[in-house]
Amino acid sequence: MKYDCEIIQDLLPLYIDDVCSIKSKVVIEEHILECSKCKELLSELGNQAVTQELSIEKNRVIERHLKKERKRSTMIGLITAAVLMIPLIVCLICNLAVGHALNWFFIVLTSLMVFASITVVPLLVNDKKILWTICSFTISLVALLGTICIYSGGKWFYLAVIPCVAGLVICFAPFLIRYISLPKGVCNHKALITMSVESLAVYSIIAVVGIYSKYPGYWAAAIPITTYCLLVPWGIVLVLRYLPVSKMFRASIACLVSSLLLTFVNDVVDWSIGDFNGICLAKADFSNWNTYTNDGNVGWCILVIGVILTLIFAILGCVRLSKREIK
């Protein structure tokens, strides 16, 4: 062999890409006829080049398809928006012709905004569709309620808006928090942040009802009952997220905590409203279901089912732990 293998191997990538000179190509081809090692390396590089080319082409095809789908979605969104403009223009003309002023037209406008937030917005937005859709829906819903309140001359705007927004927060906070950039110190505690926000949303609903109703003794009953009921999801989240044991043991403890809290929820309600006359479990009588024994019977059912699930998950956790120790 005239040339050293290292020199030929340095030229092989150029040979595969067909960018080397004719003389270099001839030298390489003559060398691989005599050297099986360089010939094998050439074959491996050729396979890698094909794989890389296929990967690049696949990405190009996917990107072209995504661009095509985005254009299609944008076009459908614009057409939908244009269609929604037709009844809006008709209402504008009718409102001006009949009343010589704009009043109920704004109700139609905000109603169409609500509809567009869940139909047009997802088609026009390419990134973070859920975030933009929920935000636009919330804003348009608030605008609709505000318009109706102004048009009807009511004083119920805060009573309608706060529970609606709080309900949306409770439903979608676990999804929305994924799109929010958090500091490094709290980014691993999204469950706590979500539960805190949702708890504030629940308390805001309770507060609005109390302010609007002005019912005597409302706060003394509503706050303890709400706080106790929130202990159930808080207990489940804290156990499942932060307890340093296996998943099965977490599920076992979560079942036990939730069943215990749910068992005594009626007692807490009775105590909060000043109607407590003994623990419900003590009134249970499965042979006689009535208004006096129902709470106790249901409480015992919840407690027994919770204990059974607790034992099942605990046993499964022990079995898994023993298998790991054997391995």
mmCIF file of C-alpha atoms in Angstrom:
data_model
loop_
_atom_site.group_PDB
_atom_site.id
_atom_site.type_symbol
_atom_site.label_atom_id
_atom_site.label_comp_id
_atom_site.label_asym_id
_atom_site.label_seq_id
_atom_site.Cartn_x
_atom_site.Cartn_y
_atom_site.Cartn_z
ATOM 1 C CA MET A 1 0.000 0.000 0.000
ATOM 2 C CA LYS A 2 1.395 3.357 -1.067
ATOM 3 C CA TYR A 3 -0.374 5.449 1.579
ATOM 4 C CA ASP A 4 -0.757 5.078 5.303
ATOM 5 C CA CYS A 5 -4.219 4.057 6.597
ATOM 6 C CA GLU A 6 -4.530 7.124 8.792
ATOM 7 C CA ILE A 7 -4.210 9.416 5.788
ATOM 8 C CA ILE A 8 -6.832 7.450 3.865
ATOM 9 C CA GLN A 9 -9.184 7.410 6.876
ATOM 10 C CA ASP A 10 -8.937 11.193 7.150
ATOM 11 C CA LEU A 11 -10.031 11.450 3.522
ATOM 12 C CA LEU A 12 -12.944 8.997 3.777
ATOM 13 C CA PRO A 13 -15.545 11.585 4.967
ATOM 14 C CA LEU A 14 -14.645 13.793 2.000
ATOM 15 C CA TYR A 15 -14.935 10.778 -0.291
ATOM 16 C CA ILE A 16 -18.418 9.946 1.047
ATOM 17 C CA ASP A 17 -19.593 13.547 0.620
ATOM 18 C CA ASP A 18 -18.060 13.548 -2.906
ATOM 19 C CA VAL A 19 -16.045 16.718 -2.267
ATOM 20 C CA CYS A 20 -12.514 15.368 -2.632
ATOM 21 C CA SER A 21 -10.401 15.737 -5.782
ATOM 22 C CA ILE A 22 -10.345 13.143 -8.523
ATOM 23 C CA LYS A 23 -6.769 12.127 -7.643
ATOM 24 C CA SER A 24 -7.722 11.636 -3.990
ATOM 25 C CA LYS A 25 -10.724 9.573 -5.049
ATOM 26 C CA VAL A 26 -8.548 7.310 -7.182
ATOM 27 C CA VAL A 27 -6.037 6.886 -4.352
ATOM 28 C CA ILE A 28 -8.788 5.983 -1.881
ATOM 29 C CA GLU A 29 -10.405 3.478 -4.243
ATOM 30 C CA GLU A 30 -7.046 1.797 -4.936
ATOM 31 C CA HIS A 31 -6.281 1.654 -1.220
ATOM 32 C CA ILE A 32 -9.584 0.085 -0.132
ATOM 33 C CA LEU A 33 -9.087 -2.684 -2.688
ATOM 34 C CA GLU A 34 -6.031 -3.763 -0.730
ATOM 35 C CA CYS A 35 -7.032 -2.735 2.841
ATOM 36 C CA SER A 36 -10.017 -4.533 4.406
ATOM 37 C CA LYS A 37 -9.911 -2.316 7.525
ATOM 38 C CA CYS A 38 -10.376 0.926 5.567
ATOM 39 C CA LYS A 39 -12.985 -0.735 3.383
ATOM 40 C CA GLU A 40 -14.996 -1.718 6.463
ATOM 41 C CA LEU A 41 -14.665 1.796 7.890
ATOM 42 C CA LEU A 42 -15.876 3.243 4.583
ATOM 43 C CA SER A 43 -18.955 1.001 4.740
ATOM 44 C CA GLU A 44 -19.725 2.079 8.320
ATOM 45 C CA LEU A 45 -19.339 5.763 7.456
ATOM 46 C CA GLY A 46 -21.598 5.271 4.467
ATOM 47 C CA ASN A 47 -24.326 3.748 6.653
ATOM 48 C CA GLN A 48 -24.000 6.582 9.150
ATOM 49 C CA ALA A 49 -24.227 9.144 6.378
ATOM 50 C CA VAL A 50 -27.389 7.499 5.031
ATOM 51 C CA THR A 51 -28.949 7.435 8.500
ATOM 52 C CA GLN A 52 -28.055 11.074 9.065
ATOM 53 C CA GLU A 53 -29.450 12.037 5.681
ATOM 54 C CA LEU A 54 -32.683 10.174 6.387
ATOM 55 C CA SER A 55 -32.977 11.914 9.756
ATOM 56 C CA ILE A 56 -32.461 15.328 8.172
ATOM 57 C CA GLU A 57 -34.999 14.541 5.464
ATOM 58 C CA LYS A 58 -37.497 13.315 8.059
ATOM 59 C CA ASN A 59 -37.158 16.568 9.994
ATOM 60 C CA ARG A 60 -37.648 18.528 6.786
ATOM 61 C CA VAL A 61 -40.815 16.597 5.950
ATOM 62 C CA ILE A 62 -42.198 17.109 9.469
ATOM 63 C CA GLU A 63 -41.392 20.821 9.365
ATOM 64 C CA ARG A 64 -43.067 21.224 5.962
ATOM 65 C CA HIS A 65 -46.134 19.379 7.250
ATOM 66 C CA LEU A 66 -46.283 21.572 10.374
ATOM 67 C CA LYS A 67 -46.032 24.732 8.280
ATOM 68 C CA LYS A 68 -48.806 23.459 6.034
ATOM 69 C CA GLU A 69 -51.041 22.649 9.037
ATOM 70 C CA ARG A 70 -50.324 26.046 10.597
ATOM 71 C CA LYS A 71 -51.306 27.830 7.400
ATOM 72 C CA ARG A 72 -54.443 25.711 7.191
ATOM 73 C CA SER A 73 -55.378 26.426 10.832
ATOM 74 C CA THR A 74 -54.732 30.130 10.362
ATOM 75 C CA MET A 75 -56.905 30.201 7.255
ATOM 76 C CA ILE A 76 -59.754 28.363 9.009
ATOM 77 C CA GLY A 77 -59.441 30.738 11.975
ATOM 78 C CA LEU A 78 -59.621 33.803 9.763
ATOM 79 C CA ILE A 79 -62.624 32.406 7.890
ATOM 80 C CA THR A 80 -64.385 31.654 11.185
ATOM 81 C CA ALA A 81 -63.649 35.177 12.409
ATOM 82 C CA ALA A 82 -65.014 36.610 9.175
ATOM 83 C CA VAL A 83 -68.201 34.542 9.525
ATOM 84 C CA LEU A 84 -68.650 35.819 13.087
ATOM 85 C CA MET A 85 -68.444 39.366 11.793
ATOM 86 C CA ILE A 86 -71.627 38.883 9.746
ATOM 87 C CA PRO A 87 -74.099 38.632 12.673
ATOM 88 C CA LEU A 88 -72.105 41.308 14.484
ATOM 89 C CA ILE A 89 -72.546 43.783 11.621
ATOM 90 C CA VAL A 90 -76.233 42.871 11.305
ATOM 91 C CA CYS A 91 -76.776 43.502 15.032
ATOM 92 C CA LEU A 92 -74.899 46.791 14.779
ATOM 93 C CA ILE A 93 -77.145 48.012 11.978
ATOM 94 C CA CYS A 94 -80.332 46.810 13.706
ATOM 95 C CA ASN A 95 -79.361 48.360 17.023
ATOM 96 C CA LEU A 96 -78.635 51.722 15.422
ATOM 97 C CA ALA A 97 -81.796 51.586 13.304
ATOM 98 C CA VAL A 98 -84.131 50.661 16.156
ATOM 99 C CA GLY A 99 -82.633 52.377 19.171
ATOM 100 C CA HIS A 100 -80.413 54.997 17.511
ATOM 101 C CA ALA A 101 -77.737 54.018 20.042
ATOM 102 C CA LEU A 102 -75.546 51.088 20.916
ATOM 103 C CA ASN A 103 -76.752 49.075 23.921
ATOM 104 C CA TRP A 104 -77.573 45.375 23.447
ATOM 105 C CA PHE A 105 -75.085 45.310 20.559
ATOM 106 C CA PHE A 106 -72.283 45.077 23.127
ATOM 107 C CA ILE A 107 -73.913 41.980 24.633
ATOM 108 C CA VAL A 108 -73.823 40.333 21.209
ATOM 109 C CA LEU A 109 -70.241 41.505 20.731
ATOM 110 C CA THR A 110 -68.972 40.054 24.000
ATOM 111 C CA SER A 111 -70.964 36.846 23.434
ATOM 112 C CA LEU A 112 -69.228 36.360 20.097
ATOM 113 C CA MET A 113 -65.924 37.100 21.816
ATOM 114 C CA VAL A 114 -66.575 34.192 24.191
ATOM 115 C CA PHE A 115 -67.346 31.924 21.260
ATOM 116 C CA ALA A 116 -64.286 33.126 19.339
ATOM 117 C CA SER A 117 -62.010 32.518 22.336
ATOM 118 C CA ILE A 118 -62.640 28.768 22.133
ATOM 119 C CA THR A 119 -62.854 28.476 18.339
ATOM 120 C CA VAL A 120 -60.755 31.143 16.642
ATOM 121 C CA VAL A 121 -57.935 31.629 19.165
ATOM 122 C CA PRO A 122 -56.759 27.961 19.174
ATOM 123 C CA LEU A 123 -56.592 28.077 15.369
ATOM 124 C CA LEU A 124 -54.595 31.308 15.170
ATOM 125 C CA VAL A 125 -52.100 30.622 17.981
ATOM 126 C CA ASN A 126 -49.191 28.273 17.293
ATOM 127 C CA ASP A 127 -47.597 28.028 20.741
ATOM 128 C CA LYS A 128 -49.178 27.630 24.189
ATOM 129 C CA LYS A 129 -52.669 27.110 22.767
ATOM 130 C CA ILE A 130 -54.182 26.078 26.111
ATOM 131 C CA LEU A 131 -52.790 29.126 27.902
ATOM 132 C CA TRP A 132 -53.995 31.600 25.283
ATOM 133 C CA THR A 133 -57.388 29.906 24.959
ATOM 134 C CA ILE A 134 -58.117 29.886 28.690
ATOM 135 C CA CYS A 135 -56.904 33.462 29.168
ATOM 136 C CA SER A 136 -58.916 34.792 26.221
ATOM 137 C CA PHE A 137 -61.992 32.860 27.352
ATOM 138 C CA THR A 138 -61.713 34.265 30.886
ATOM 139 C CA ILE A 139 -61.297 37.852 29.667
ATOM 140 C CA SER A 140 -64.182 37.604 27.206
ATOM 141 C CA LEU A 141 -66.422 35.963 29.849
ATOM 142 C CA VAL A 142 -65.704 38.766 32.312
ATOM 143 C CA ALA A 143 -66.455 41.303 29.566
ATOM 144 C CA LEU A 144 -69.762 39.568 28.798
ATOM 145 C CA LEU A 145 -70.844 39.517 32.448
ATOM 146 C CA GLY A 146 -69.829 43.155 32.851
ATOM 147 C CA THR A 147 -71.776 44.195 29.771
ATOM 148 C CA ILE A 148 -74.916 42.362 30.908
ATOM 149 C CA CYS A 149 -74.599 43.853 34.393
ATOM 150 C CA ILE A 150 -74.284 47.383 33.020
ATOM 151 C CA TYR A 151 -77.136 46.895 30.544
ATOM 152 C CA SER A 152 -79.479 45.416 33.187
ATOM 153 C CA GLY A 153 -78.474 47.932 35.846
ATOM 154 C CA GLY A 154 -77.623 45.179 38.317
ATOM 155 C CA LYS A 155 -75.168 45.155 41.219
ATOM 156 C CA TRP A 156 -74.221 41.506 40.983
ATOM 157 C CA PHE A 157 -71.085 41.813 38.826
ATOM 158 C CA TYR A 158 -68.574 40.756 41.504
ATOM 159 C CA LEU A 159 -70.912 37.959 42.646
ATOM 160 C CA ALA A 160 -70.835 36.433 39.156
ATOM 161 C CA VAL A 161 -67.270 37.204 38.073
ATOM 162 C CA ILE A 162 -65.294 36.081 41.132
ATOM 163 C CA PRO A 163 -66.866 32.587 41.355
ATOM 164 C CA CYS A 164 -66.545 32.121 37.576
ATOM 165 C CA VAL A 165 -62.876 33.108 37.525
ATOM 166 C CA ALA A 166 -62.193 31.112 40.690
ATOM 167 C CA GLY A 167 -63.844 28.048 39.144
ATOM 168 C CA LEU A 168 -61.684 28.371 36.031
ATOM 169 C CA VAL A 169 -58.588 28.705 38.230
ATOM 170 C CA ILE A 170 -59.510 25.580 40.191
ATOM 171 C CA CYS A 171 -60.058 23.588 36.981
ATOM 172 C CA PHE A 172 -57.111 24.772 34.914
ATOM 173 C CA ALA A 173 -54.400 25.879 37.381
ATOM 174 C CA PRO A 174 -52.596 22.490 37.180
ATOM 175 C CA PHE A 175 -52.319 22.930 33.401
ATOM 176 C CA LEU A 176 -51.521 26.644 33.332
ATOM 177 C CA ILE A 177 -48.648 26.398 35.827
ATOM 178 C CA ARG A 178 -46.691 24.381 33.262
ATOM 179 C CA TYR A 179 -46.407 27.474 31.070
ATOM 180 C CA ILE A 180 -45.217 29.777 33.867
ATOM 181 C CA SER A 181 -41.479 30.287 34.393
ATOM 182 C CA LEU A 182 -40.742 29.964 38.109
ATOM 183 C CA PRO A 183 -37.530 30.683 40.057
ATOM 184 C CA LYS A 184 -35.243 27.728 40.693
ATOM 185 C CA GLY A 185 -36.067 27.690 44.389
ATOM 186 C CA VAL A 186 -39.795 27.052 43.817
ATOM 187 C CA CYS A 187 -39.915 25.309 40.448
ATOM 188 C CA ASN A 188 -39.937 21.919 42.202
ATOM 189 C CA HIS A 189 -42.912 22.894 44.358
ATOM 190 C CA LYS A 190 -45.560 23.444 41.674
ATOM 191 C CA ALA A 191 -47.996 21.210 43.552
ATOM 192 C CA LEU A 192 -47.838 23.472 46.603
ATOM 193 C CA ILE A 193 -48.217 26.602 44.476
ATOM 194 C CA THR A 194 -51.186 25.120 42.625
ATOM 195 C CA MET A 195 -52.906 24.027 45.847
ATOM 196 C CA SER A 196 -52.301 27.446 47.416
ATOM 197 C CA VAL A 197 -53.801 29.259 44.431
ATOM 198 C CA GLU A 198 -56.784 26.920 44.293
ATOM 199 C CA SER A 199 -57.355 27.269 48.051
ATOM 200 C CA LEU A 200 -57.403 31.048 47.689
ATOM 201 C CA ALA A 201 -59.901 30.633 44.844
ATOM 202 C CA VAL A 202 -62.187 28.548 47.081
ATOM 203 C CA TYR A 203 -61.952 31.098 49.905
ATOM 204 C CA SER A 204 -62.724 33.911 47.449
ATOM 205 C CA ILE A 205 -65.970 32.172 46.498
ATOM 206 C CA ILE A 206 -66.893 31.736 50.162
ATOM 207 C CA ALA A 207 -66.048 35.400 50.832
ATOM 208 C CA VAL A 208 -68.164 36.698 47.941
ATOM 209 C CA VAL A 209 -71.185 34.682 49.054
ATOM 210 C CA GLY A 210 -70.762 35.955 52.614
ATOM 211 C CA ILE A 211 -70.451 39.582 51.534
ATOM 212 C CA TYR A 212 -73.489 39.324 49.267
ATOM 213 C CA SER A 213 -75.757 37.364 51.619
ATOM 214 C CA LYS A 214 -74.875 39.211 54.863
ATOM 215 C CA TYR A 215 -76.303 36.209 56.687
ATOM 216 C CA PRO A 216 -75.781 36.280 60.489
ATOM 217 C CA GLY A 217 -73.338 33.636 61.625
ATOM 218 C CA TYR A 218 -72.225 32.905 58.071
ATOM 219 C CA TRP A 219 -68.507 33.412 58.659
ATOM 220 C CA ALA A 220 -68.439 31.380 61.873
ATOM 221 C CA ALA A 221 -69.782 28.381 59.944
ATOM 222 C CA ALA A 222 -68.347 28.857 56.454
ATOM 223 C CA ILE A 223 -64.669 29.334 57.347
ATOM 224 C CA PRO A 224 -64.275 26.223 59.600
ATOM 225 C CA ILE A 225 -66.221 23.993 57.177
ATOM 226 C CA THR A 226 -64.260 25.201 54.144
ATOM 227 C CA THR A 227 -60.927 24.880 55.944
ATOM 228 C CA TYR A 228 -61.695 21.345 57.120
ATOM 229 C CA CYS A 229 -62.825 20.251 53.644
ATOM 230 C CA LEU A 230 -59.628 21.662 52.136
ATOM 231 C CA LEU A 231 -57.594 19.477 54.481
ATOM 232 C CA VAL A 232 -58.549 16.459 52.341
ATOM 233 C CA PRO A 233 -56.892 17.582 49.057
ATOM 234 C CA TRP A 234 -54.039 19.197 50.974
ATOM 235 C CA GLY A 235 -53.366 15.976 52.861
ATOM 236 C CA ILE A 236 -53.411 13.897 49.674
ATOM 237 C CA VAL A 237 -51.081 16.295 47.837
ATOM 238 C CA LEU A 238 -48.580 16.577 50.688
ATOM 239 C CA VAL A 239 -48.458 12.813 51.216
ATOM 240 C CA LEU A 240 -48.184 11.879 47.531
ATOM 241 C CA ARG A 241 -45.690 14.620 46.697
ATOM 242 C CA TYR A 242 -43.372 14.894 49.687
ATOM 243 C CA LEU A 243 -43.524 11.782 51.868
ATOM 244 C CA PRO A 244 -40.144 9.988 51.404
ATOM 245 C CA VAL A 245 -41.520 6.451 50.923
ATOM 246 C CA SER A 246 -42.471 4.293 47.942
ATOM 247 C CA LYS A 247 -45.540 5.036 45.814
ATOM 248 C CA MET A 248 -47.606 2.219 47.311
ATOM 249 C CA PHE A 249 -46.968 3.384 50.872
ATOM 250 C CA ARG A 250 -47.835 6.937 49.825
ATOM 251 C CA ALA A 251 -51.130 5.709 48.366
ATOM 252 C CA SER A 252 -51.789 3.738 51.559
ATOM 253 C CA ILE A 253 -51.231 6.758 53.817
ATOM 254 C CA ALA A 254 -53.226 9.041 51.485
ATOM 255 C CA CYS A 255 -56.207 6.656 51.660
ATOM 256 C CA LEU A 256 -56.008 6.546 55.445
ATOM 257 C CA VAL A 257 -55.762 10.338 55.837
ATOM 258 C CA SER A 258 -58.578 11.106 53.388
ATOM 259 C CA SER A 259 -60.916 8.443 54.826
ATOM 260 C CA LEU A 260 -60.403 9.718 58.391
ATOM 261 C CA LEU A 261 -61.052 13.311 57.379
ATOM 262 C CA LEU A 262 -64.126 12.443 55.304
ATOM 263 C CA THR A 263 -65.556 10.273 58.068
ATOM 264 C CA PHE A 264 -65.867 13.198 60.475
ATOM 265 C CA VAL A 265 -66.843 15.925 57.989
ATOM 266 C CA ASN A 266 -70.513 15.851 59.072
ATOM 267 C CA ASP A 267 -69.483 16.281 62.703
ATOM 268 C CA VAL A 268 -67.475 19.374 61.767
ATOM 269 C CA VAL A 269 -70.436 20.776 59.824
ATOM 270 C CA ASP A 270 -72.823 20.154 62.739
ATOM 271 C CA TRP A 271 -70.398 21.752 65.200
ATOM 272 C CA SER A 272 -69.873 24.793 62.933
ATOM 273 C CA ILE A 273 -73.589 25.489 62.572
ATOM 274 C CA GLY A 274 -74.223 24.873 66.286
ATOM 275 C CA ASP A 275 -76.172 21.649 65.808
ATOM 276 C CA PHE A 276 -73.681 19.153 67.259
ATOM 277 C CA ASN A 277 -75.250 16.493 69.488
ATOM 278 C CA GLY A 278 -72.739 13.655 69.396
ATOM 279 C CA ILE A 279 -70.384 11.962 66.971
ATOM 280 C CA CYS A 280 -72.178 10.567 63.921
ATOM 281 C CA LEU A 281 -70.393 7.201 64.117
ATOM 282 C CA ALA A 282 -72.020 6.577 67.476
ATOM 283 C CA LYS A 283 -75.483 6.963 65.896
ATOM 284 C CA ALA A 284 -74.904 4.333 63.205
ATOM 285 C CA ASP A 285 -77.452 1.554 62.788
ATOM 286 C CA PHE A 286 -77.204 -0.440 59.566
ATOM 287 C CA SER A 287 -80.517 -2.131 60.222
ATOM 288 C CA ASN A 288 -82.299 1.200 60.238
ATOM 289 C CA TRP A 289 -81.469 3.891 57.662
ATOM 290 C CA ASN A 290 -83.081 7.239 58.470
ATOM 291 C CA THR A 291 -82.169 10.902 58.947
ATOM 292 C CA TYR A 292 -80.724 10.135 62.390
ATOM 293 C CA THR A 293 -78.510 7.179 61.397
ATOM 294 C CA ASN A 294 -77.633 7.962 57.759
ATOM 295 C CA ASP A 295 -74.585 10.111 58.525
ATOM 296 C CA GLY A 296 -73.179 7.502 60.901
ATOM 297 C CA ASN A 297 -73.787 4.640 58.485
ATOM 298 C CA VAL A 298 -72.139 6.485 55.600
ATOM 299 C CA GLY A 299 -69.266 7.491 57.868
ATOM 300 C CA TRP A 300 -68.573 3.881 58.855
ATOM 301 C CA CYS A 301 -68.705 2.827 55.163
ATOM 302 C CA ILE A 302 -66.151 5.502 54.239
ATOM 303 C CA LEU A 303 -63.908 4.547 57.146
ATOM 304 C CA VAL A 304 -64.027 0.801 56.440
ATOM 305 C CA ILE A 305 -63.410 1.230 52.708
ATOM 306 C CA GLY A 306 -60.529 3.603 53.458
ATOM 307 C CA VAL A 307 -58.932 1.154 55.894
ATOM 308 C CA ILE A 308 -59.286 -1.706 53.395
ATOM 309 C CA LEU A 309 -57.619 0.349 50.641
ATOM 310 C CA THR A 310 -54.935 1.396 53.120
ATOM 311 C CA LEU A 311 -54.139 -2.248 53.926
ATOM 312 C CA ILE A 312 -54.169 -3.280 50.247
ATOM 313 C CA PHE A 313 -51.696 -0.579 49.213
ATOM 314 C CA ALA A 314 -49.538 -1.262 52.276
ATOM 315 C CA ILE A 315 -49.360 -4.987 51.459
ATOM 316 C CA LEU A 316 -48.492 -4.242 47.831
ATOM 317 C CA GLY A 317 -45.777 -1.871 49.036
ATOM 318 C CA CYS A 318 -44.304 -4.553 51.311
ATOM 319 C CA VAL A 319 -44.352 -7.110 48.479
ATOM 320 C CA ARG A 320 -42.547 -4.754 46.128
ATOM 321 C CA LEU A 321 -40.029 -3.868 48.827
ATOM 322 C CA SER A 322 -39.280 -7.556 49.523
ATOM 323 C CA LYS A 323 -38.796 -8.261 45.805
ATOM 324 C CA ARG A 324 -36.292 -5.441 45.549
ATOM 325 C CA GLU A 325 -34.355 -6.748 48.548
ATOM 326 C CA ILE A 326 -34.224 -10.235 46.990
ATOM 327 C CA LYS A 327 -32.838 -8.798 43.729
#
